Coordinates of C-alpha atoms in Angstrom, one line a residue:
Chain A
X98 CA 17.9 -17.3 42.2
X99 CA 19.6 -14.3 41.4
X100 CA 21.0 -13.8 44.7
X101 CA 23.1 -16.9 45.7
X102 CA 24.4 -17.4 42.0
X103 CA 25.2 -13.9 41.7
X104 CA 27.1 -14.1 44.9
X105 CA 29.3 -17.2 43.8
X106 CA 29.8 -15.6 40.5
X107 CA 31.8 -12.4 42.4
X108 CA 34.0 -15.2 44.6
X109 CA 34.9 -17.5 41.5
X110 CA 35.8 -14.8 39.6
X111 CA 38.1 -12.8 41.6
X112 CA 41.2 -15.5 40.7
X113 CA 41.1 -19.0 39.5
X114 CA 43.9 -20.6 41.1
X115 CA 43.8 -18.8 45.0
X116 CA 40.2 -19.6 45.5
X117 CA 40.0 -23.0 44.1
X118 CA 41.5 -25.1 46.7
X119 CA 38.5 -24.4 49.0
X120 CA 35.6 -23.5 46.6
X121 CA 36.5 -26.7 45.3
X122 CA 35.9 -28.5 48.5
X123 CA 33.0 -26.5 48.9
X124 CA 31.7 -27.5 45.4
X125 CA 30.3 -31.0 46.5
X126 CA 28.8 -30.6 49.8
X127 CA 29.1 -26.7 49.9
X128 CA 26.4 -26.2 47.4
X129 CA 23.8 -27.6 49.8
X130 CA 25.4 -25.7 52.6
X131 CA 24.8 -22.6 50.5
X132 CA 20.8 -23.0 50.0
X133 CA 20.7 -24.1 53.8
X134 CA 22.5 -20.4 54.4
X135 CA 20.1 -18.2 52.3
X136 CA 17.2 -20.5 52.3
X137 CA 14.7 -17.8 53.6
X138 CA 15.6 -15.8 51.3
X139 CA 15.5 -18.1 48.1
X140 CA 11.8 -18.3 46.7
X141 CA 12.6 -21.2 43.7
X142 CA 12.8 -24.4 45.1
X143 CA 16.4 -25.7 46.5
X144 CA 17.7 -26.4 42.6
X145 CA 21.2 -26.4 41.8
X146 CA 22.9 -23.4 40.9
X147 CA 22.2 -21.9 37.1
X148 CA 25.8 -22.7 36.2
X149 CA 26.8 -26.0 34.3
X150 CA 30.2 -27.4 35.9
X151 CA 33.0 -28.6 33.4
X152 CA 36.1 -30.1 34.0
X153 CA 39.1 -29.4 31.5
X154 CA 42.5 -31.4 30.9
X155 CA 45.1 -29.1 29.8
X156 CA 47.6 -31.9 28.9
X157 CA 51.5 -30.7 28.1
X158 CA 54.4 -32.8 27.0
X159 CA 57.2 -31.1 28.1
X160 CA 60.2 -30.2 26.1
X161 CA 62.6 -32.8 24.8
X162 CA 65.5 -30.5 25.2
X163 CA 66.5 -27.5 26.5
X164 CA 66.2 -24.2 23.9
X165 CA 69.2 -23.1 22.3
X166 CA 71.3 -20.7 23.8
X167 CA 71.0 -16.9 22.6
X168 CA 74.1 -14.7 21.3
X169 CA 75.0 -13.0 24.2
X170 CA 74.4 -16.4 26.1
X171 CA 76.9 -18.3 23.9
X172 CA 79.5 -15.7 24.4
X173 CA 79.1 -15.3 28.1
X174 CA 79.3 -19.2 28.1
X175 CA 82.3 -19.7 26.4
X176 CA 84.3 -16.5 28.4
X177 CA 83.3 -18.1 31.4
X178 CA 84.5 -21.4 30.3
X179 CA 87.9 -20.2 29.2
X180 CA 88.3 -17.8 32.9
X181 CA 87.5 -21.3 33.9
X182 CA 89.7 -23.8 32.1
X183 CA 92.5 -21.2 32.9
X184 CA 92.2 -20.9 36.6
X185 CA 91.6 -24.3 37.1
X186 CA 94.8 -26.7 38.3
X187 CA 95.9 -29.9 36.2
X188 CA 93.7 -32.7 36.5
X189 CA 95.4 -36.6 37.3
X190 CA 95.5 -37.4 33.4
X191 CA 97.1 -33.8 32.7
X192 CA 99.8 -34.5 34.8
X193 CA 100.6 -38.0 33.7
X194 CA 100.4 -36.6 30.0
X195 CA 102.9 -34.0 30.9
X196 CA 105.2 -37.0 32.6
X197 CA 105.1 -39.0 29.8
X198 CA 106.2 -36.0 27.4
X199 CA 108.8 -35.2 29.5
X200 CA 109.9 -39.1 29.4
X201 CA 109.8 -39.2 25.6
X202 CA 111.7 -35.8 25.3
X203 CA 114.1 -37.6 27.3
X204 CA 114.5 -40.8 25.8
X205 CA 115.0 -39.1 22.5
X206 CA 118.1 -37.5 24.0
X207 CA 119.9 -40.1 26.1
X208 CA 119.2 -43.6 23.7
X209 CA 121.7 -45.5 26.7
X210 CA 118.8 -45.5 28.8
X211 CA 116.5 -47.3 26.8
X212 CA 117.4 -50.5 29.1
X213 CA 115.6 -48.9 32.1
X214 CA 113.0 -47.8 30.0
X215 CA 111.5 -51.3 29.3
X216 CA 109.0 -50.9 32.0
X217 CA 107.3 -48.2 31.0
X218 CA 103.6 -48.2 30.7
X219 CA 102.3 -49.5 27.1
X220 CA 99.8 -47.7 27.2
X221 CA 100.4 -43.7 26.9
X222 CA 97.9 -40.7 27.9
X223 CA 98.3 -39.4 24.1
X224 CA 96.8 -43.3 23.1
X225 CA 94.1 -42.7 25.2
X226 CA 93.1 -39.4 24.0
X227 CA 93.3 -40.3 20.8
X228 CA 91.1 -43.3 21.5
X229 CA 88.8 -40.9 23.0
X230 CA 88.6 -38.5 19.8
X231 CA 87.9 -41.0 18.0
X232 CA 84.7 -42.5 19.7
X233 CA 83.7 -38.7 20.2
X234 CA 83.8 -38.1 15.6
X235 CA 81.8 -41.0 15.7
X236 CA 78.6 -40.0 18.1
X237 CA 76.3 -38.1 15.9
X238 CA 73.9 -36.0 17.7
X239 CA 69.9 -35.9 16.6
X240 CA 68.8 -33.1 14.8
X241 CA 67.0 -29.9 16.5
X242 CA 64.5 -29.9 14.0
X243 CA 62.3 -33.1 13.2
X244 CA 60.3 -33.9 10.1
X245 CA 57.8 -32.8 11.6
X246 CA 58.8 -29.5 12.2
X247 CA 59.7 -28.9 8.6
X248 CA 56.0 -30.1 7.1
X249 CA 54.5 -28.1 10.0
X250 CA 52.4 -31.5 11.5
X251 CA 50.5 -30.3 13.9
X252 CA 49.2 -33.7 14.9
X253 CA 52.6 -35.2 15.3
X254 CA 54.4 -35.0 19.1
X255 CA 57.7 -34.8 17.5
X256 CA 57.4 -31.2 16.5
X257 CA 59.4 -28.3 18.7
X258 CA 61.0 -30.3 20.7
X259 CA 62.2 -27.2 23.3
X260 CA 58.8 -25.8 23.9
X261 CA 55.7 -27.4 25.6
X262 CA 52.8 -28.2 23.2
X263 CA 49.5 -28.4 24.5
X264 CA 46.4 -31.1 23.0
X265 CA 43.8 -28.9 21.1
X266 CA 40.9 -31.3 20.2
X267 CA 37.2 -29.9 18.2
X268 CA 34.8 -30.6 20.2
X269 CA 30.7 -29.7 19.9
X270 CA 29.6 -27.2 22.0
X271 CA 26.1 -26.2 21.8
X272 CA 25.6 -26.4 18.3
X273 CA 28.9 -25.8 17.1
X274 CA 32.3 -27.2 16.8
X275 CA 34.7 -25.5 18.4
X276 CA 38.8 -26.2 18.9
X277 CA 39.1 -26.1 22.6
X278 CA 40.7 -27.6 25.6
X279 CA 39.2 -31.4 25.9
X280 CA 36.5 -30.7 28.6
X281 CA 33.5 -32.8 30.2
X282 CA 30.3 -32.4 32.1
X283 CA 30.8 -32.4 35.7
X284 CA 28.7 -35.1 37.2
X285 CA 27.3 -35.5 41.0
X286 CA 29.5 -37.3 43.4
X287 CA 32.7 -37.2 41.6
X288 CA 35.8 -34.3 41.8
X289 CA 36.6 -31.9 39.5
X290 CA 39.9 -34.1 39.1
X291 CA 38.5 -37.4 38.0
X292 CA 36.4 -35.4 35.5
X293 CA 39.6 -34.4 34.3
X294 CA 41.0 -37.8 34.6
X295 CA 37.9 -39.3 32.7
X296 CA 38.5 -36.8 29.8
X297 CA 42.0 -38.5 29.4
X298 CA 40.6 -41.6 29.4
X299 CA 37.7 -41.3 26.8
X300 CA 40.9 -38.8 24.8
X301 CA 42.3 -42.6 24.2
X302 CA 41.4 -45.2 25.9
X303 CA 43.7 -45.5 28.5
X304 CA 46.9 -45.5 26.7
X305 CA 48.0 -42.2 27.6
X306 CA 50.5 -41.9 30.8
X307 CA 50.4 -38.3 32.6
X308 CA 50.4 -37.2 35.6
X309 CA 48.9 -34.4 37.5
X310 CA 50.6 -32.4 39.5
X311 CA 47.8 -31.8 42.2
X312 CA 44.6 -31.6 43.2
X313 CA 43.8 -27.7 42.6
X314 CA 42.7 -26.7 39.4
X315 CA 45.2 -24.5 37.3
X316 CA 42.5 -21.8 35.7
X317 CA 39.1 -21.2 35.1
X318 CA 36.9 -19.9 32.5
X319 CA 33.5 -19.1 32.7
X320 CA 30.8 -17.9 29.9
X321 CA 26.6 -17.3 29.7
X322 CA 24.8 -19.2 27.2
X323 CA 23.5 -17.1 24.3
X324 CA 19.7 -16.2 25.5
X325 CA 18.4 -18.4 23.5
X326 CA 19.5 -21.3 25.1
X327 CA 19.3 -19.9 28.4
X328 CA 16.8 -21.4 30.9
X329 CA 16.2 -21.1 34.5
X330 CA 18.6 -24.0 35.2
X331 CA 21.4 -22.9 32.8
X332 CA 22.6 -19.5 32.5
X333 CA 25.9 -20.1 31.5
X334 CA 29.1 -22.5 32.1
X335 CA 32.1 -22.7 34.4
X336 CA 34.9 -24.3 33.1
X337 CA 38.3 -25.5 35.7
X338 CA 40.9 -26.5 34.0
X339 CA 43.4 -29.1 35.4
X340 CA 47.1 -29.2 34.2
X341 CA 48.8 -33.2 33.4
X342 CA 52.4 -33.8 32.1
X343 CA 52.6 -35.9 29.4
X344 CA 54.7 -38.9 30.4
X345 CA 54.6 -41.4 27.8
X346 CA 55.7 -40.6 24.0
X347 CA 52.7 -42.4 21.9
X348 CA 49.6 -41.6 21.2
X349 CA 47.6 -44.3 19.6
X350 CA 46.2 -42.6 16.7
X351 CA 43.7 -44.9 15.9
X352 CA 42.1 -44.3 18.5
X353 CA 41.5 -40.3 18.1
X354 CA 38.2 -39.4 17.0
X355 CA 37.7 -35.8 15.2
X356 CA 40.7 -33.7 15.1
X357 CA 43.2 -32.9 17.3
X358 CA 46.6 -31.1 17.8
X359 CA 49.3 -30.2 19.3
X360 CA 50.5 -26.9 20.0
X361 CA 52.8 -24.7 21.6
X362 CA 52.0 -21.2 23.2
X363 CA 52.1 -19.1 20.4
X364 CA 49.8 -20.9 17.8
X365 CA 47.1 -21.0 20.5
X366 CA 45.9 -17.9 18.8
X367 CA 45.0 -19.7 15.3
X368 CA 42.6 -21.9 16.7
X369 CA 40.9 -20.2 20.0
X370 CA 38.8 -17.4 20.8
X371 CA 40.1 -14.1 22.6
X372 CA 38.5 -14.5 25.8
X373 CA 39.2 -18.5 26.4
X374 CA 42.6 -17.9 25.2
X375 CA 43.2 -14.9 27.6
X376 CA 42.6 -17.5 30.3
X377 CA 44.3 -20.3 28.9
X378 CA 47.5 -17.9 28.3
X379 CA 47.3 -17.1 32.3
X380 CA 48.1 -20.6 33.4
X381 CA 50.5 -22.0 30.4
X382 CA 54.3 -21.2 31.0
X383 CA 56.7 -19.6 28.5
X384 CA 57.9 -21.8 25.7
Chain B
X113 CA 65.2 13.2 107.0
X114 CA 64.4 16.5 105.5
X115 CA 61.4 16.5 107.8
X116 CA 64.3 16.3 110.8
X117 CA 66.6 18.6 109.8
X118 CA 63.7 21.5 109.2
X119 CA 63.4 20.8 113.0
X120 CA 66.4 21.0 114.1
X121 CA 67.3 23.9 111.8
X122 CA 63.7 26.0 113.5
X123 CA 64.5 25.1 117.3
X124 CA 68.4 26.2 117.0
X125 CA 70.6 28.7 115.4
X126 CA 74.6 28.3 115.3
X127 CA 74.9 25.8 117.3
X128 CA 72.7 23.3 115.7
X129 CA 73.9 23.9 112.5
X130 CA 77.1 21.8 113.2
X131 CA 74.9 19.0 114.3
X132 CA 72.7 19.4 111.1
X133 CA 75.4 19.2 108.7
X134 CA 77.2 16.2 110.3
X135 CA 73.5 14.6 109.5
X136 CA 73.1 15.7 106.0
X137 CA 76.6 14.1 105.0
X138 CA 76.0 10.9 106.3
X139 CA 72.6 10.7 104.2
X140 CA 74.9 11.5 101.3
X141 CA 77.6 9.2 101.9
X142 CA 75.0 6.4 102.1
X143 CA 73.9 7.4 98.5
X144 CA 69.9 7.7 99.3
X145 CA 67.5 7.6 97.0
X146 CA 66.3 11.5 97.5
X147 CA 69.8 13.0 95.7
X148 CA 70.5 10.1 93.2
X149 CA 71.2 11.1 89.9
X150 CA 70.6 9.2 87.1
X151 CA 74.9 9.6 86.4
X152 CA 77.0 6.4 86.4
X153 CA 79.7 7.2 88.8
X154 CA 76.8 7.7 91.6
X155 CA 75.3 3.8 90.8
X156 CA 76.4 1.4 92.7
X157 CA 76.8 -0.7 89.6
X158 CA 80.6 0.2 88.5
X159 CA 82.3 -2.4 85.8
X160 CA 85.9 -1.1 87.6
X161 CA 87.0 1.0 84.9
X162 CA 87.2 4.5 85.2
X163 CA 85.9 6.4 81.9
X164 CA 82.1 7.1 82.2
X165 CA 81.5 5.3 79.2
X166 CA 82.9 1.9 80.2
X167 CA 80.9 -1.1 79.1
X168 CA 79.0 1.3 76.5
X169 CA 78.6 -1.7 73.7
X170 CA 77.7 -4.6 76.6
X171 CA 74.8 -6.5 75.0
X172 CA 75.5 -10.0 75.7
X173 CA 73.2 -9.7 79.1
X174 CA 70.1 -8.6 77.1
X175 CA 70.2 -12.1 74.8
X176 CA 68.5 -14.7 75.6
X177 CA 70.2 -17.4 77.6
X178 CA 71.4 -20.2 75.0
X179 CA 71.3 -23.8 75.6
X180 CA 74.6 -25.5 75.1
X181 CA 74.6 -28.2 72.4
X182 CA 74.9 -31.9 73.2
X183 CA 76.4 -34.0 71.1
X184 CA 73.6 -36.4 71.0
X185 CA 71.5 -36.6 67.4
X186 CA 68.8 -33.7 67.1
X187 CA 65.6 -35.7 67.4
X188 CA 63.5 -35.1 63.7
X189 CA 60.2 -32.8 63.5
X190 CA 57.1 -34.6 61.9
X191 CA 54.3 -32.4 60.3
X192 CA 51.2 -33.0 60.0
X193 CA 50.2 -34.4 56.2
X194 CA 47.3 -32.9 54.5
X195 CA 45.4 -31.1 57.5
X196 CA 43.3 -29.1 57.7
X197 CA 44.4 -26.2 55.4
X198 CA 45.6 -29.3 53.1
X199 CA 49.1 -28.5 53.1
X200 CA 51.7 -31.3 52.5
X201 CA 54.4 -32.3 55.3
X202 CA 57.9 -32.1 55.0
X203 CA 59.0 -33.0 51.2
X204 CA 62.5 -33.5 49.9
X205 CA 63.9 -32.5 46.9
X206 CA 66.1 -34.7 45.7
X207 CA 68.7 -33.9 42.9
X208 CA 71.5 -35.9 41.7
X209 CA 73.7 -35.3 39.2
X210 CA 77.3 -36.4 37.8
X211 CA 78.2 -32.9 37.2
X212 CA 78.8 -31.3 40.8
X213 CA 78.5 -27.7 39.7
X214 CA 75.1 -28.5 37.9
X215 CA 73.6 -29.6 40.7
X216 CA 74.6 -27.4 43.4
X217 CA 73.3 -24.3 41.2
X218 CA 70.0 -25.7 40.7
X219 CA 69.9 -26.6 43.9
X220 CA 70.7 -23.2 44.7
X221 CA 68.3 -22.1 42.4
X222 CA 65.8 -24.2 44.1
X223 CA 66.1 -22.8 47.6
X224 CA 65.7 -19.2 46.6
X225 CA 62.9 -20.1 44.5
X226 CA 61.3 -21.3 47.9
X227 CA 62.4 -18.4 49.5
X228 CA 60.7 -16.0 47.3
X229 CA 57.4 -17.9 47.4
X230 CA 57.6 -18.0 51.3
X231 CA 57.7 -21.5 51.5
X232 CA 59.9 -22.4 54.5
X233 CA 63.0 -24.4 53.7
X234 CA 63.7 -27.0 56.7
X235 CA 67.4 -27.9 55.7
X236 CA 69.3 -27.6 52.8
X237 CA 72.5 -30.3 52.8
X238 CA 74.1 -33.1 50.7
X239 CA 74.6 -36.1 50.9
X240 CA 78.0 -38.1 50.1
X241 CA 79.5 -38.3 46.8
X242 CA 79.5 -41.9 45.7
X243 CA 82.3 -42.7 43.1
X244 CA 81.6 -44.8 40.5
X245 CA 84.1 -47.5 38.8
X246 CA 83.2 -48.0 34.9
X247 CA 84.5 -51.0 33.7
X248 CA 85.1 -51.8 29.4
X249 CA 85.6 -55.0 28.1
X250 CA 88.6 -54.5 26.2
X251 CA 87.9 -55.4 22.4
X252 CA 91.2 -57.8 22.3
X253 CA 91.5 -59.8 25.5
X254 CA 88.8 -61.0 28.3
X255 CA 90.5 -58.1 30.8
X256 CA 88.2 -55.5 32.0
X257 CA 90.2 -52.0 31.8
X258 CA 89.0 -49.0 33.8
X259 CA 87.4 -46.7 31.6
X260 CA 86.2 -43.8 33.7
X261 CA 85.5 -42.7 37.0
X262 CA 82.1 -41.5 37.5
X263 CA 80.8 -39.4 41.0
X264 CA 77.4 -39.1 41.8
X265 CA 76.7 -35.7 44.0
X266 CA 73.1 -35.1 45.6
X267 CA 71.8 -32.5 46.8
X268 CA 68.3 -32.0 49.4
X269 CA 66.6 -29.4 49.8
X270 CA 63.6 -29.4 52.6
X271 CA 60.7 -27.6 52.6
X272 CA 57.8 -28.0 54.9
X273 CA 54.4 -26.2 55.1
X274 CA 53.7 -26.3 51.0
X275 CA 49.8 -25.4 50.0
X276 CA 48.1 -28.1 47.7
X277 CA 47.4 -24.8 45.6
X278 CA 51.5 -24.0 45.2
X279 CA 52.5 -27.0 44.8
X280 CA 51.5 -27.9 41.1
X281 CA 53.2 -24.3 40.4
X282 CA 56.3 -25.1 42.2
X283 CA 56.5 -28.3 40.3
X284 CA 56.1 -27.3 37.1
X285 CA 58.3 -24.4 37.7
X286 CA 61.4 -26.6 39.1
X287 CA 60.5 -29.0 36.3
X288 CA 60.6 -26.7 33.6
X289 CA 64.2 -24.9 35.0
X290 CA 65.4 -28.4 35.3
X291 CA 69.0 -28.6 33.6
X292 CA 70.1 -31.9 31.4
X293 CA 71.9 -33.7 33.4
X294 CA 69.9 -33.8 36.7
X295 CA 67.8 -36.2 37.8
X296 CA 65.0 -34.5 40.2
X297 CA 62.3 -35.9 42.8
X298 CA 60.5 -35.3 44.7
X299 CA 59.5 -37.2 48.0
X300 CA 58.0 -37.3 51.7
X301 CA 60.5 -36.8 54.2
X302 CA 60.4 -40.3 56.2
X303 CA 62.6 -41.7 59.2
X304 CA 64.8 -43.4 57.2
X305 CA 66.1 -40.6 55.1
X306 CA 66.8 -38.8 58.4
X307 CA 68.8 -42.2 59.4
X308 CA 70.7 -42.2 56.1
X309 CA 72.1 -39.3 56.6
X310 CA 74.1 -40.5 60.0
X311 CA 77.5 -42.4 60.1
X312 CA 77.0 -46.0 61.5
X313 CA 79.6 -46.9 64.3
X314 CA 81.1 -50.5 63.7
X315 CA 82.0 -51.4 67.3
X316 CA 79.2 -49.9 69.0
X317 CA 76.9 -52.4 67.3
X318 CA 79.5 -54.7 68.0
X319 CA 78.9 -54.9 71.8
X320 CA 75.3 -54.6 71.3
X321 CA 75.4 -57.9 69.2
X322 CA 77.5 -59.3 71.7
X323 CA 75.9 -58.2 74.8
X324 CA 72.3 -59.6 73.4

């Protein structure tokens, strides 16, 4: 069976994203279509192909708030603003701020025309903006860094709040326990998607909101069995990985079995392996 | 002609010649095909003026002919939704902001983004600013004083032809660039956000309501 699944190896591996879209349409009903192809040549009975299907959730809550501007982008920002505020003309409350100014400047002068005076507006433009100042000192604006950042949780989601973080969960593979992408077995008569979709349901039980963005899977990882475990059926394991947004903000805890975390770009290194992070690092964004 | 005038020129001598040469400037005053040049003055096609190089720039007679706009609404264009090639149709791209210049750069941003990833933009408008009244219960009194003035600006951008393999890309991408402020979506383009766009005219449906 070297032939056909030697064949599909060289397709998948050429690019993860470009190729999915139709290999993934093919994956269901193409695999038949395949051994109907090359049947003649094929000497094992029509079996599936040697490599194990699994379906990964890459799931991302995105940042909270945007990153904080760099020193050359704080300076730009506040040139800009100043060409800005310069250029620009008086605005409606400007002007009636001016008025009134000139009004008082007046009144202090000429006291004889205090009689017309008497229907001037109670309410000034200075009032106002001191009204204004004053709701402004008292808004207090959260912190940048949580708790959670400062004790380095890594199970918490309140943690860098202007990156994405990505769910890391152990999970046995083979014989081992491994920190990986959540993933599950592929299984007849269902897309790569809902396998996806299941994962985030057995993750916690249906509490968890995300969305995905699409249909197409967002990377791909594939890997042979050690040969001890490899058998005619199973030579090795092809992994798609599907992205999903994060929409709601709690994750029952209770819920989680084994460990799990949540982590942002750069700490991906700690807990993966060089080639599954190579691929994981393709598909996840900056920050 | 040349044929004739060999003839005549064989048979006589002096006397012919006069004959011969009465011939040959009446072929030339006729501007024959056999001494045309390929010189402008010699055409028959002359725009008047005299230089030679009169109407050197003329390239309005080589566009093609362009139909002249009616004033009547441009009827919409409907794609097909996930064919073949599983693309999507025509999707909007909503943003709406309270801060005008916010918006219109991302939505800026937004186009060339499309642009660069070959994705063909349909249209690209706004739609009218609504103005917003904000009301305060004054703490001392039951009057309700104007506190602020808030407009609402929106901005569309249309693309068409999107790949079910792009489009998670393109989404996270235009989410993650998204500024604070602006509220994004993203939707099929139907019939009645074509219809939204155009003014309704009061009396027209007038008489229709009182002619039914």
């Amino acid at each position: 069976m070297a032939a056909p699944g030697g064949w599909r190896g060289a397709l998948w591996s050429r690019g993860g994203g470009k190729m999915a879209a139709p290999m993934q349409r093919g994956l269901c009903g193409g695999a038949g279509r395949w051994r109907g192809a090359l049947g003649s040549r094929c000497l094992t009975a029509a079996a599936a192909s040697p490599w194990r299907l699994l379906g990964a959730l890459c799931l991302q809550r995105p940042p909270r708030i945007t990153p904080a501007l760099s020193p050359v982008q704080e300076e730009m920002a506040r040139l800009v603003q100043q060409i800005e505020v310069e250029k620009s003309h008086f605005s409606d409350h400007e002007i009636r701020h001016l008025v009134e100014e000139e009004q008082l400047q007046k009144k202090k002068y000429n006291i004889q025309d205090e009689a017309t005076d008497s229907g001037q507006a109670i309410l000034l433009a200075q009032d106002l903006e001191d009204a204004w100042e004053q709701k402004f000192q008292s808004f207090k604006a959260g912190h940048r860094l949580t708790d959670a950042d400062k004790c380095n949780d890594r199970t918490s989601l309140n943690r860098k709040l202007d990156r994405n973080l990505v769910l890391l969960v152990k999970q046995q593979v083979g014989s081992q326990e491994q920190w990986l992408l959540p993933q599950a077995e592929w299984q007849a008569g269902e897309t790569l998607r809902s396998t996806a979709e299941r994962v985030l349901a057995t993750l916690s039980g249906n509490h968890i909101r995300a969305k995905f963005l699409g249909n197409a899977p967002c990377g791909f990882y594939k890997y042979k069995f050690p040969k001890a475990f490899r058998t005619e059926d199973s030579v090795g394991a092809k992994i798609f990985f599907f992205k999903a947004l994060l929409q709601s903000d709690d994750m029952l805890q209770a819920e989680r079995r084994g460990e799990y975390a949540w982590v942002s770009k750069g700490e991906l290194g700690d807990y993966l392996k060089p080639d599954y992070l190579k691929q994981i690092t393709s598909f996840l964004m900056d920050q | 002609m040349r044929s004739a005038l060999g003839k005549v020129l064989c048979l006589g001598k002096e006397m012919f010649l006069k004959q011969a040469f009465a011939l040959s400037s009446i072929t030339a005053a006729r501007g024959s095909p056999i001494c045309a040049v390929g010189s402008m003055t010699l055409s028959c096609k002359r725009h008047y003026r005299s230089q030679p190089t009169h109407g050197i720039g003329r390239f309005r007679h080589l566009l093609p002919v362009e139909v002249s706009k009616k004033k009547r609404d441009k009827v919409q264009m409907k794609e097909i939704n996930v064919g073949s090639d599983h693309e999507y149709g025509d999707l909007n791209i909503q943003m709406t902001a309270y801060d005008m210049c916010l918006v219109e750069h991302y939505a800026q941003y937004v186009h060339k983004l499309c642009n660069r990833f070959s994705i063909r933009v349909k249209e690209s408008y706004a739609m009218p600013t609504k103005t917003m009244e904000v009301m305060v219960m004054q703490e001392h009194g039951s009057k309700l004083t104007l506190d602020a003035t808030l407009t609402t600006h929106q901005r569309v951008v249309q693309i068409s032809g999107l790949s079910s393999t792009l489009a998670p890309i393109l989404l996270e991408i235009i989410q993650s660039n998204q500024p604070e402020g602006v509220h994004l979506s993203v939707k099929e383009h139907t019939e009645a956000d074509f219809m939204v766009r155009l003014k309704t005219r009061p009396e027209l449906e007038e008489l229709k309501a009182q002619m039914s």
